[in-house]
Short mmCIF file of C-alpha atoms in Angstrom, two decimals:
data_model
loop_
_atom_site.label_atom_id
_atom_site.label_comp_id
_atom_site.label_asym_id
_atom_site.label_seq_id
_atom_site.Cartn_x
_atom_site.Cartn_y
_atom_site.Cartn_z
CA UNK A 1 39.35 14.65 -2.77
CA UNK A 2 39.73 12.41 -0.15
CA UNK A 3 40.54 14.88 2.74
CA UNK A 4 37.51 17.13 1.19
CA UNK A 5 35.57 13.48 1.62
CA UNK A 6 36.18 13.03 5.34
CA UNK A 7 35.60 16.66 5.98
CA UNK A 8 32.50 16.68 4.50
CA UNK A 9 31.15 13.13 6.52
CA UNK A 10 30.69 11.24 3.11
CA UNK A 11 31.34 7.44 3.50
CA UNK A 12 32.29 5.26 0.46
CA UNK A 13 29.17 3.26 -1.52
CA UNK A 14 30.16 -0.09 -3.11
CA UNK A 15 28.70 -0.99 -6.20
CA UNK A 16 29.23 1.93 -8.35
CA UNK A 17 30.06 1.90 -11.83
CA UNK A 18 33.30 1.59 -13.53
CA UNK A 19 35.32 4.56 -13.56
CA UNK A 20 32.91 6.33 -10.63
CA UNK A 21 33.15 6.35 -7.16
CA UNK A 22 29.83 7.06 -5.17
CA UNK A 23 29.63 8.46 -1.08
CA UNK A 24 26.56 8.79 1.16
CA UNK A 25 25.98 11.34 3.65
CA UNK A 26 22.34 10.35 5.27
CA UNK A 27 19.91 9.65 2.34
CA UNK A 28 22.19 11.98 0.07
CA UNK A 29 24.51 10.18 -2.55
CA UNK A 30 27.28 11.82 -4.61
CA UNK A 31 28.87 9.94 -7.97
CA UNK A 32 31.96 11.57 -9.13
CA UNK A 33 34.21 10.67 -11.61
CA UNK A 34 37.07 8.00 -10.37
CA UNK A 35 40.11 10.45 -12.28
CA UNK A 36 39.03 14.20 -11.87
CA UNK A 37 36.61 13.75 -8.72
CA UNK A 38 34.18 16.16 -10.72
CA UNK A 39 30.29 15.68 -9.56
CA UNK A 40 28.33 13.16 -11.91
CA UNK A 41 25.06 13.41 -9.92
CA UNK A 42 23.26 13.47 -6.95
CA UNK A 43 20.60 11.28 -5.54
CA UNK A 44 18.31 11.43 -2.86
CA UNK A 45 15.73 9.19 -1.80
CA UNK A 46 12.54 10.19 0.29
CA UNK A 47 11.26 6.69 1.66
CA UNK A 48 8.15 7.84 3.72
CA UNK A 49 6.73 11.14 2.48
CA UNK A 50 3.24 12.75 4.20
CA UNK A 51 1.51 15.35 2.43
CA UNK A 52 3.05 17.76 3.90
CA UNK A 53 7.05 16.76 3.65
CA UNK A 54 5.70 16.15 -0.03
CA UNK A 55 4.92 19.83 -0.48
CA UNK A 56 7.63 20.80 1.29
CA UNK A 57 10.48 19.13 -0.62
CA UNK A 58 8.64 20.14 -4.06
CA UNK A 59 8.24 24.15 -2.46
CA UNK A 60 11.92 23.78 -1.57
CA UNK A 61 12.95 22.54 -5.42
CA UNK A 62 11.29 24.81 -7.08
CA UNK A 63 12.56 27.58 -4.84
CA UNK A 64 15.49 26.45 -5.81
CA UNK A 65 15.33 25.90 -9.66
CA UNK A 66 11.87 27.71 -10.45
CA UNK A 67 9.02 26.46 -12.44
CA UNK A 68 9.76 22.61 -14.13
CA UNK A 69 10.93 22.15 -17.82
CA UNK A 70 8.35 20.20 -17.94
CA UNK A 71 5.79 17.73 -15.83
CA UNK A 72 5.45 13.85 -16.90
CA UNK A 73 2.81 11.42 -15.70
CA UNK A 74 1.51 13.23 -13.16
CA UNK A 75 4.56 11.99 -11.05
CA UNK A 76 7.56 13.46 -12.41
CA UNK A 77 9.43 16.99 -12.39
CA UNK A 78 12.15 18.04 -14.73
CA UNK A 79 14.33 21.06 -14.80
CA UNK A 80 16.37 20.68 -17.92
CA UNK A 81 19.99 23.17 -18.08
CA UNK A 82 21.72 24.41 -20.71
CA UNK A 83 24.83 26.75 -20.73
CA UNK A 84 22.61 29.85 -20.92
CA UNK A 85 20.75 28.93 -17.86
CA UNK A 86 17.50 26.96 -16.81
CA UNK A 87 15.22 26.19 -20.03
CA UNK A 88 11.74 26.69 -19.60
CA UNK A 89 8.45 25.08 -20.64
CA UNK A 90 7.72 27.26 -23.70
CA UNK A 91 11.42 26.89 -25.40
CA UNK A 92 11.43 22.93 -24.11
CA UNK A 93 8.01 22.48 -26.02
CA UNK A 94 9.14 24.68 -29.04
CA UNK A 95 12.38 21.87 -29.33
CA UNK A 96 10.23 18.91 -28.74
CA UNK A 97 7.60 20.34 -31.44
CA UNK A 98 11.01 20.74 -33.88
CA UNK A 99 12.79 17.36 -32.92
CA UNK A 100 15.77 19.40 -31.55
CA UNK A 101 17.78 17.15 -28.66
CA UNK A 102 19.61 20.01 -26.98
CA UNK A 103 23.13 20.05 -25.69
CA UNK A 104 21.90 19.68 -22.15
CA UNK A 105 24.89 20.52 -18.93
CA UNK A 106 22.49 19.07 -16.54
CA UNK A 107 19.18 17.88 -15.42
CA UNK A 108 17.18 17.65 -12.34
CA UNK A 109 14.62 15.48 -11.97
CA UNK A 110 12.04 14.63 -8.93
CA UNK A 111 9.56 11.42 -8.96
CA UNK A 112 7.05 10.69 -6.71
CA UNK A 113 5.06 7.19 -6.25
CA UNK A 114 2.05 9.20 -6.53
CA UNK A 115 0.25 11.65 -8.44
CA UNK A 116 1.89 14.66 -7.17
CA UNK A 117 -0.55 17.61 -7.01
CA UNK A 118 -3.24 15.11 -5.91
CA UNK A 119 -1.35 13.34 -3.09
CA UNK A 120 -0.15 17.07 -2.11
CA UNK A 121 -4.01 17.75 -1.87
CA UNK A 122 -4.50 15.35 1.26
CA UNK A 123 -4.62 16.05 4.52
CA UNK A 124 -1.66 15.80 7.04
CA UNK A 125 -1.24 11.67 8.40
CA UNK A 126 -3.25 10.80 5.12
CA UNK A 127 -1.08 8.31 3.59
CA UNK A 128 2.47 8.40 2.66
CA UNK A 129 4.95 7.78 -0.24
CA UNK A 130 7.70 7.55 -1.92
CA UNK A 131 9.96 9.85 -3.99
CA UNK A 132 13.49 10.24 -5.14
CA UNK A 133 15.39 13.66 -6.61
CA UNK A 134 18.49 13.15 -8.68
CA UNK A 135 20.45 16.14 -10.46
CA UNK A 136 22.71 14.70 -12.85
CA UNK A 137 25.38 16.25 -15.80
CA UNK A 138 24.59 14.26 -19.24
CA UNK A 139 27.73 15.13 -20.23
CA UNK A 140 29.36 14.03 -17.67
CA UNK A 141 28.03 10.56 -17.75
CA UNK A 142 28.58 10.09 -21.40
CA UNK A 143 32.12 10.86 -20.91
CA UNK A 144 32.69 8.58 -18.59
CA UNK A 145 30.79 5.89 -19.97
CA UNK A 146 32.24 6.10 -22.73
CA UNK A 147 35.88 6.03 -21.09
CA UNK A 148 34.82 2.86 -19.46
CA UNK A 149 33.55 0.88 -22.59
CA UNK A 150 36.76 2.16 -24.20
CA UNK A 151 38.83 0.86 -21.59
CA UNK A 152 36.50 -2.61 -21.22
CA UNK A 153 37.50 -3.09 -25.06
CA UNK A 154 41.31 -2.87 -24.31
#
């Protein structure tokens, strides 16, 4: 991992949790697990956001992943993932309306500081914000956590 690190212009974070090791590249940060250097989740902040760079990063997500899971608050998007693919709004609502918790592989998740179709709505130079994306692996981070409360008990 470490050659693939330089390669790829990450530099080491401090501060990241027990049995993780984090990198930034820009505003981009990777956390990876310390013993099999899998991905644990990305994270990447948006610190002053127009209108338009608001639309723009929210046109380019859901190019990427389609339509949100589901919406939250008026300031949060979710694209939940199971292993047969992205799960959409309908089947989301039908397990929230039977108290299923899925087995989720990972999530993706975008908040703004404001309302987002309503900031959107403004006009270019009127006002900014700011937002934050993470994709993350549930799994993934309940592994390791528990690893790491194992190993704090030993």
């Amino acid at each position: 991992m470490g050659e693939r690190v330089r390669t790829a212009g990450l530099k080491p974070v401090e501060g990241a949790l027990s049995g993780t090791l984090r990198y930034r590249k820009g505003e981009l940060i990777l956390a990876v697990d310390e013993r099999t250097h899998r991905l644990i989740a990305l994270y990447e902040e948006y610190k002053d956001l127009g209108p338009q760079q608001l639309r723009e990063v929210v046109g380019r997500l859901m190019a990427l992943f389609g339509e949100p899971t589901f919406e939250a608050h008026d300031r949060m998007l979710f694209w939940y993932f199971t292993e047969k693919g992205k799960v959409s709004r309908e089947t989301f609502e039908g397990w929230r309306e039977a108290g299923v918790k899925p087995s989720l592989l990972a999530v993706a998740k975008f908040v703004c500081g404001r309302p987002i179709v309503e900031f959107a709505k403004k006009e270019k130079g009127k006002g900014h914000t700011q937002a934050y994306f993470t994709l993350y692996s549930p799994l993934l981070i309940h592994r390791v956590l528990k690893e790491r409360t194992l190993k704090e008990s030993l």
